[in-house]
Tab-separated table of C-alpha atoms in Angstrom:
chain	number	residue	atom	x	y	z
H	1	UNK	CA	142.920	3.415	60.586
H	2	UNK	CA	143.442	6.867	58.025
H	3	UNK	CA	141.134	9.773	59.234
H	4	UNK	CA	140.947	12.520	57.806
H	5	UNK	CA	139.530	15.688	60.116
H	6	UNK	CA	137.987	19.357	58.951
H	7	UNK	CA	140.541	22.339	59.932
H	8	UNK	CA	139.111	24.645	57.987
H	9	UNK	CA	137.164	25.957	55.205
H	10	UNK	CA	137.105	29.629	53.014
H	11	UNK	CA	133.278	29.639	51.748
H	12	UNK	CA	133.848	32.002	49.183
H	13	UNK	CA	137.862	31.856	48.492
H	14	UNK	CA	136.977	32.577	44.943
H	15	UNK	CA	134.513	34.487	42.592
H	16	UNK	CA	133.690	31.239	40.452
H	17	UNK	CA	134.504	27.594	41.134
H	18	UNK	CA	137.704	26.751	41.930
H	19	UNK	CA	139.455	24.207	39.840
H	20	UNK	CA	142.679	23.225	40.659
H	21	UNK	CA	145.181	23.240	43.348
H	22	UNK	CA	149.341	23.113	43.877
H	23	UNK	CA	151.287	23.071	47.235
H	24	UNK	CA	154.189	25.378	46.533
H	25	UNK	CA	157.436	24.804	49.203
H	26	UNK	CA	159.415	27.941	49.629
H	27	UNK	CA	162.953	26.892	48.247
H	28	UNK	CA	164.539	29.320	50.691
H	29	UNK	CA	162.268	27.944	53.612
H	30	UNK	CA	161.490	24.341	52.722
H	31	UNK	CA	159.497	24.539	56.384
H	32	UNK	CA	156.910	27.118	54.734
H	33	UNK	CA	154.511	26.048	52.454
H	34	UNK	CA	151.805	27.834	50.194
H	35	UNK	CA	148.786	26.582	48.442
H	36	UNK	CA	148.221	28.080	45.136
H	37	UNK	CA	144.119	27.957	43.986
H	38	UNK	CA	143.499	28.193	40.497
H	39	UNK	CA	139.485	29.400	39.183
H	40	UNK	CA	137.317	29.899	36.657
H	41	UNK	CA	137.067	33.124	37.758
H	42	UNK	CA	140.636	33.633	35.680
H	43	UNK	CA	142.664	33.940	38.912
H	44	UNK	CA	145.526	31.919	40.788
H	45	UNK	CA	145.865	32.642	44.337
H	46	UNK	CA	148.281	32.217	47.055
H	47	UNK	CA	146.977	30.977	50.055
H	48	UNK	CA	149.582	31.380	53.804
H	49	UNK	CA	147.794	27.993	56.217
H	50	UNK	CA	147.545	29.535	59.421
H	51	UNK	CA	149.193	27.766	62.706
H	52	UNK	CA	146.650	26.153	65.025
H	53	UNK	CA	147.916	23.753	67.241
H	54	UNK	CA	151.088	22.430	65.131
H	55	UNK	CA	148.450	22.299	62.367
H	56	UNK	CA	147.081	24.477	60.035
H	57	UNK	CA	143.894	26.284	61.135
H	58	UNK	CA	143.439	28.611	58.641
H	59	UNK	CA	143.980	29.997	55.206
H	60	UNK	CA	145.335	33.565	54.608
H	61	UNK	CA	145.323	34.841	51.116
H	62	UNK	CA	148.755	36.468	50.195
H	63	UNK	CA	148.514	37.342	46.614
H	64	UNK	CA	146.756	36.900	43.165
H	65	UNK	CA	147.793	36.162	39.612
H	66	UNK	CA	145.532	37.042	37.680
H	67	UNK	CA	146.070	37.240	33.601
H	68	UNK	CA	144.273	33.694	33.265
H	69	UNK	CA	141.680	34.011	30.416
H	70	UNK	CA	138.141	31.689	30.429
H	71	UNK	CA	140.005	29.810	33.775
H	72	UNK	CA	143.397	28.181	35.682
H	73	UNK	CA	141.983	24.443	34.898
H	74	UNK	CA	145.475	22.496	36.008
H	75	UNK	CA	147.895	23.827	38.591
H	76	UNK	CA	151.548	22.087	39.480
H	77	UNK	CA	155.062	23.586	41.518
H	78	UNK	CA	158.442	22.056	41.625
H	79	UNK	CA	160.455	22.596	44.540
H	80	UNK	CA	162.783	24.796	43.359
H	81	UNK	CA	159.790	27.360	43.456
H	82	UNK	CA	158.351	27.282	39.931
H	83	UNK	CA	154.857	27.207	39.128
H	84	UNK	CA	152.921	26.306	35.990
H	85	UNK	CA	149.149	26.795	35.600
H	86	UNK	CA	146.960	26.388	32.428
H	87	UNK	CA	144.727	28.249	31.305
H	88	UNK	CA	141.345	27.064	28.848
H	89	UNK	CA	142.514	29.687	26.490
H	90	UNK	CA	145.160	27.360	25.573
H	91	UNK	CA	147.955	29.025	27.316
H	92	UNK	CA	150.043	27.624	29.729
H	93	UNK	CA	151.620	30.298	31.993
H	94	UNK	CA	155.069	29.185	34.219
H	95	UNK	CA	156.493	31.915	36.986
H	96	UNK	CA	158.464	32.144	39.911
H	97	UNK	CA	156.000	31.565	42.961
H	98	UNK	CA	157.905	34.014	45.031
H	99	UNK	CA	157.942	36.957	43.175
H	100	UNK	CA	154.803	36.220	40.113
H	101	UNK	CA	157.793	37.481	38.009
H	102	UNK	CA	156.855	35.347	34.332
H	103	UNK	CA	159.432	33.231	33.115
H	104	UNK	CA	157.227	31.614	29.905
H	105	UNK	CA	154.170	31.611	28.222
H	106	UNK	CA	153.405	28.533	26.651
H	107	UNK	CA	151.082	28.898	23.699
H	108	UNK	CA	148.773	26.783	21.870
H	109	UNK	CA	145.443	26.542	20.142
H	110	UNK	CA	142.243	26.203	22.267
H	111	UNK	CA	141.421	22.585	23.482
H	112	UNK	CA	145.540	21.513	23.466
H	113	UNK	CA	146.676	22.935	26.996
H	114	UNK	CA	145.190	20.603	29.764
H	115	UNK	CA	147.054	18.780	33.255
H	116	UNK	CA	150.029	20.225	33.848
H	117	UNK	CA	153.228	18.380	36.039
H	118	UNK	CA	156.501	19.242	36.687
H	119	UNK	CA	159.137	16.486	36.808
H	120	UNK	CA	159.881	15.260	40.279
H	121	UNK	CA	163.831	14.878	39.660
H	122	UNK	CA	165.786	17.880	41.648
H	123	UNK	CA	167.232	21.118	39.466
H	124	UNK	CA	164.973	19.902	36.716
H	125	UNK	CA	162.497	22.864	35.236
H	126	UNK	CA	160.608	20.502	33.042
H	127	UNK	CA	157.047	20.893	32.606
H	128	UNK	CA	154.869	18.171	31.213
H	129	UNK	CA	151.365	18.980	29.062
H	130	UNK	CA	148.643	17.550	28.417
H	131	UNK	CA	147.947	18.430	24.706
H	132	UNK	CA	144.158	17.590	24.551
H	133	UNK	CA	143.276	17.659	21.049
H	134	UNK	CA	146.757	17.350	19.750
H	135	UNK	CA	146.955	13.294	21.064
H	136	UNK	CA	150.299	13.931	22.752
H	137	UNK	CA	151.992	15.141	25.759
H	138	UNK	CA	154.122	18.250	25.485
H	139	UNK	CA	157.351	18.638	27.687
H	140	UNK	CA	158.627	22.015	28.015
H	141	UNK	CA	161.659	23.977	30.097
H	142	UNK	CA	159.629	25.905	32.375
H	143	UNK	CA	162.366	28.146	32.420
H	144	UNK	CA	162.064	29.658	28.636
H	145	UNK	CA	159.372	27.579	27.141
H	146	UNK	CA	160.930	25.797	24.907
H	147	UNK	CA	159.617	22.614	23.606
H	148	UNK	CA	162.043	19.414	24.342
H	149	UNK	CA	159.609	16.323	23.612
H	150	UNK	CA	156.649	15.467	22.222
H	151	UNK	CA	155.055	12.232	23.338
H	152	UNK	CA	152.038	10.914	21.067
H	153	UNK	CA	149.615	8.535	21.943
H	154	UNK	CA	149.694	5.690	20.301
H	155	UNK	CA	146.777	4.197	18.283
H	156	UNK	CA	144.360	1.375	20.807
H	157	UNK	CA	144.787	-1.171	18.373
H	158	UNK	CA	146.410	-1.719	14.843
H	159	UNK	CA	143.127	-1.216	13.273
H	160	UNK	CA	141.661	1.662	15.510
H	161	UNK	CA	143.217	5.058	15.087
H	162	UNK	CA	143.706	7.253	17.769
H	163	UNK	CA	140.922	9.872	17.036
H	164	UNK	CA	139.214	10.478	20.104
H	165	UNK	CA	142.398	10.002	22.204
H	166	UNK	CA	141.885	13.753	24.036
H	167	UNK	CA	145.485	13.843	25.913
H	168	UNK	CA	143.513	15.276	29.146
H	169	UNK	CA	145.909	14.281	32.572
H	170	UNK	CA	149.319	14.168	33.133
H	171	UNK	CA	151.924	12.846	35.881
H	172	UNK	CA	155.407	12.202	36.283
H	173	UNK	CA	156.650	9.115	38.186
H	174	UNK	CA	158.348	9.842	41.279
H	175	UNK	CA	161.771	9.461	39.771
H	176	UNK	CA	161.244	10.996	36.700
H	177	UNK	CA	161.488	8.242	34.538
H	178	UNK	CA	157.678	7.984	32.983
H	179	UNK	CA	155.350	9.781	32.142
H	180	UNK	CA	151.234	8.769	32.425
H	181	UNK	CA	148.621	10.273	30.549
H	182	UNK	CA	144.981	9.820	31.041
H	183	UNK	CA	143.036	10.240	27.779
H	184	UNK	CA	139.238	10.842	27.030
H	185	UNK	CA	138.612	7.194	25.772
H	186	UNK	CA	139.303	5.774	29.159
H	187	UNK	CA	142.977	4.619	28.142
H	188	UNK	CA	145.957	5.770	29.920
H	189	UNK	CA	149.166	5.612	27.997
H	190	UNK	CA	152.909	5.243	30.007
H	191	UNK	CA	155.698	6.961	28.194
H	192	UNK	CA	159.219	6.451	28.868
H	193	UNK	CA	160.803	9.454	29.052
H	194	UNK	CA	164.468	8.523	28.350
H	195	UNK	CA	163.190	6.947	24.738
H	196	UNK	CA	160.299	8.984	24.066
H	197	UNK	CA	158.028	6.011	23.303
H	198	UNK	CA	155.137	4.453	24.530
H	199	UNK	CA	155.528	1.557	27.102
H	200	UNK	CA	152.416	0.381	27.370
H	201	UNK	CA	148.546	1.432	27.771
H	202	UNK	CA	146.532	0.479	30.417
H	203	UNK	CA	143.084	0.150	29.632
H	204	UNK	CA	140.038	-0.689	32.062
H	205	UNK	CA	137.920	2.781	32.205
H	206	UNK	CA	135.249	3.377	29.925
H	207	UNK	CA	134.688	7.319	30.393
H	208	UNK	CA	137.360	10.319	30.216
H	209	UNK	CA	140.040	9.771	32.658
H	210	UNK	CA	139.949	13.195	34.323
H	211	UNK	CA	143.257	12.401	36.865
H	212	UNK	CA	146.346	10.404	36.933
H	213	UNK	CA	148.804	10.081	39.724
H	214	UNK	CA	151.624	7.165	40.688
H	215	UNK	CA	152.412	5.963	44.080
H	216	UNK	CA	155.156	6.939	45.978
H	217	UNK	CA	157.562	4.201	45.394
H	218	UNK	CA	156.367	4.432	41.767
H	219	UNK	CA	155.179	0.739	41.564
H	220	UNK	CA	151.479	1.890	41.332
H	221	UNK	CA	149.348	4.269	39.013
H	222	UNK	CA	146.248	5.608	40.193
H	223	UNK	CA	143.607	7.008	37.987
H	224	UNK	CA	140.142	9.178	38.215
H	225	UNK	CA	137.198	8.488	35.922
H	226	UNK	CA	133.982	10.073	34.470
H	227	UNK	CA	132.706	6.522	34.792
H	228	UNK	CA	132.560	6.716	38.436
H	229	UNK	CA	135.490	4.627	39.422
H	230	UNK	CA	139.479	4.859	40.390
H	231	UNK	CA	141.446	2.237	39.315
H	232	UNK	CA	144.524	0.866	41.099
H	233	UNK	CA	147.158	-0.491	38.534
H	234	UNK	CA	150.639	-2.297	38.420
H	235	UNK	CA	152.316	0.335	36.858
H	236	UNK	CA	154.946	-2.008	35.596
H	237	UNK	CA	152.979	-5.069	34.931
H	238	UNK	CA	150.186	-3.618	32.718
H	239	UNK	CA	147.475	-4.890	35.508
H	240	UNK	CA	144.459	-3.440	37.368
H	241	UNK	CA	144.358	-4.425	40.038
H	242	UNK	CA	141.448	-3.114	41.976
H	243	UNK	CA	138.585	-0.830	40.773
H	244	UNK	CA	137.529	1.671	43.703
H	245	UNK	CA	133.364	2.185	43.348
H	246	UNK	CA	131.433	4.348	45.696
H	247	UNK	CA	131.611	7.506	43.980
H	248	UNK	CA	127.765	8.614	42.521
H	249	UNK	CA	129.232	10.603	39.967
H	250	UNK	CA	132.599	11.117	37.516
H	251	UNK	CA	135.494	11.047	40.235
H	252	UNK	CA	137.482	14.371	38.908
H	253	UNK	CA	140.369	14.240	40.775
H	254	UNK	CA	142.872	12.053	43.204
H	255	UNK	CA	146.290	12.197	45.241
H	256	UNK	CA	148.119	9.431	47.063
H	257	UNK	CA	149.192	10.094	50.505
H	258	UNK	CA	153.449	10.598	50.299
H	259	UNK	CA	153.228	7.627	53.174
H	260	UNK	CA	151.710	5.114	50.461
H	261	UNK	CA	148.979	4.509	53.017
H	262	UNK	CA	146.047	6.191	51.287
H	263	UNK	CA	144.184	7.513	48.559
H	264	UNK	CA	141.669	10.126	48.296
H	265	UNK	CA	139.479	10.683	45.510
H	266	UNK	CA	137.150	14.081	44.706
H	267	UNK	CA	133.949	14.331	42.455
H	268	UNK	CA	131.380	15.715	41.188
H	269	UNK	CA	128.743	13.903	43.822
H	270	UNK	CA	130.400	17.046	46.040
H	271	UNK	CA	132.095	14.038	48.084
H	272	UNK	CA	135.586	13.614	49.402
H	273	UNK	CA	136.494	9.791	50.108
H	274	UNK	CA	139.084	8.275	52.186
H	275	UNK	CA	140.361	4.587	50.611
H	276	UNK	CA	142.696	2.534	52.931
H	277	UNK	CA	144.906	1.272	50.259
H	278	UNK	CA	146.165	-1.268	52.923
H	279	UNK	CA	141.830	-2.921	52.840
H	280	UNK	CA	141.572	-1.182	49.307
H	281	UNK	CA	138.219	-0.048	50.930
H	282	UNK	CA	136.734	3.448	51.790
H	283	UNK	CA	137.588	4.178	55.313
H	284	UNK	CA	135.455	8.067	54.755
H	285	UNK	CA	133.558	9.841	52.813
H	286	UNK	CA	133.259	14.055	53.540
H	287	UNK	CA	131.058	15.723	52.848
H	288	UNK	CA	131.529	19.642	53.351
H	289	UNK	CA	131.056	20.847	49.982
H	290	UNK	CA	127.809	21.800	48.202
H	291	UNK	CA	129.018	21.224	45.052
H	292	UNK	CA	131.883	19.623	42.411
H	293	UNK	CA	135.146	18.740	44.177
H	294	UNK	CA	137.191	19.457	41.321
H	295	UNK	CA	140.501	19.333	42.862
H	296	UNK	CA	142.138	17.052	46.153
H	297	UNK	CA	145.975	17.148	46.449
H	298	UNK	CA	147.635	16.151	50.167
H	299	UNK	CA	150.606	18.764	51.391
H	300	UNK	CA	154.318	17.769	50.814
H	301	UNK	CA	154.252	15.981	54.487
H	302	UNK	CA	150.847	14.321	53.509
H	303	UNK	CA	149.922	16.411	56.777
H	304	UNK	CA	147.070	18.064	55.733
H	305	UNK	CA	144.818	17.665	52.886
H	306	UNK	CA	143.660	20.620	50.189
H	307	UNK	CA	140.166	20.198	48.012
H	308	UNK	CA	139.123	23.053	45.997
H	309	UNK	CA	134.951	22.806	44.684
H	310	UNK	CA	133.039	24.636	42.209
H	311	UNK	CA	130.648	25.741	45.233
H	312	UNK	CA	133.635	28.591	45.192
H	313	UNK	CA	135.408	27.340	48.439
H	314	UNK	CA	139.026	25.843	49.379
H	315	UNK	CA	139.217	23.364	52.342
H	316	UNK	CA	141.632	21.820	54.438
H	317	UNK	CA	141.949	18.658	55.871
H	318	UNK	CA	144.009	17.151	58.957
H	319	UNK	CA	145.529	13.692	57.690
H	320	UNK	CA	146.325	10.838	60.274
């Protein structure tokens, strides 16, 4: 059975909640790996985990970015070392994680900068957006900031227009081929890259969908919901097929273990849970935050686990 175990927690690892989280592998050490913390308190921070006992027993803070205006709401890293975080002043800020040198400044009006996700593929620098009230999602080189795609959602129906379609989460499939978006209607749209169209959209959620992410094998799309519930989909076949309830509250966030064995959701009941995608049943629920768990994302080697709450703290998580 998947466990998941407390290895440690920093109570006050920001000045205001903390939103959003990346793992960030050191291209020149691909053993070493940071956690980046972005907050509404309008910093990013670098975080060193400590070595317990072949495990991570504590977080060391090595630097801080700080430049974010009103908040870092979406964090992401390639493994080449790049790092993109938006901001809720609209601007989406890319740099290298090594030395904070900034390599582009993405900007647009307020309300059009949300998830952020770098494609998967190796060497590639590009940086998908989620363009809130612009209805589309925004790929950019990381590199210069240069715009190379824009992907608009399409209308629900032939007679309903898209107004209301927020463009809110974003996420690449492992091999770089689609692109989901989760949109405030409770619709999630699948682009395909290569043609810049609009597979297909999935519907099934009735609330914002606050967090997309695919499987590792790319066959299945997870998503996170104001309405309470994460949905497990066929993300070929257009199907749900299972709705995850347990939650009390919106789920905000979720991340699929890189072993396909698990799935763990955060939200705003201040609960973690643990779903055994082999039952498609909760197999934990943690509880060590007082407040919002805005942010869950498991390491590289689905080792540990990161969640980042608006009570202000960062904690981590043993995964077996």
């Amino acid at each position: 059975m998947v466990k998941l175990s407390t290895l440690c927690r920093r109570a006050d690892a920001h000045d205001d909640a903390a939103l959003s989280l990346a793992w960030c592998v050191d291209a020149a050490s691909p053993d070493r790996v940071a956690l980046l913390t972005g907050s509404l308190d309008e910093s990013v921070k670098r975080w060193m985990p400590g070595d317990g006992e072949a495990r991570p027993s504590d977080l060391t803070r090595v630097h801080a970015y700080v430049g974010h205006t009103l908040g870092a709401c979406a964090l992401d890293a390639n493994a080449a070392g790049s790092v993109a975080a938006s901001a809720l002043d609209g601007v989406v800020r890319a740099w290298d994680a090594k030395t904070g040198e900034t390599s582009a400044a993405v900007e647009s009006a307020p309300g059009e900068s949300w998830g952020v996700k770098f494609d998967p593929t190796p060497g590639s620098t590009l940086l998908a957006i989620g363009g809130g009230t612009s209805q589309s999602v925004r790929v950019h080189d990381a590199r210069d900031g240069e715009r190379k795609q824009t992907l608009e959602l399409p209308a629900t129906t032939a007679e309903t227009p898209k107004n209301g379609r927020f463009a809110q989460s974003v996420a690449y499939s492992p091999d770089g081929k689609r692109i989901a978006c989760g949109a405030m209607d409770g619709t999630v749209a699948v682009f395909d890259v290569k043609t810049g169209k609009c597979a297909h959209t999935l519907a099934g959620h009735v609330a914002p969908v606050r967090d997309v992410t695919f499987s590792p094998d790319g066959k299945t799309l997870y998503t996170a919901s104001d309405d309470g519930y994460a949905h497990v989909y066929d993300a070929h076949n257009k199907s749900l097929i299972e709705s995850l309830s347990g939650h009390k509250s919106w789920v905000l966030s979720l991340t699929a273990s890189p072993d396909g064995t698990a799935l763990v959701t955060g939200s705003s009941d201040a609960t973690i849970k643990l779903w055994d995608l082999k039952t498609r049943s909760c197999a934990q629920t943690m509880t060590d935050h007082s407040d919002a768990v805005w942010c869950v994302r498991f390491s590289p080697d689905g080792a540990a686990l990161a969640a980042a709450s608006a009570d202000r703290s960062v904690s981590l998580f043993n995964f077996a």
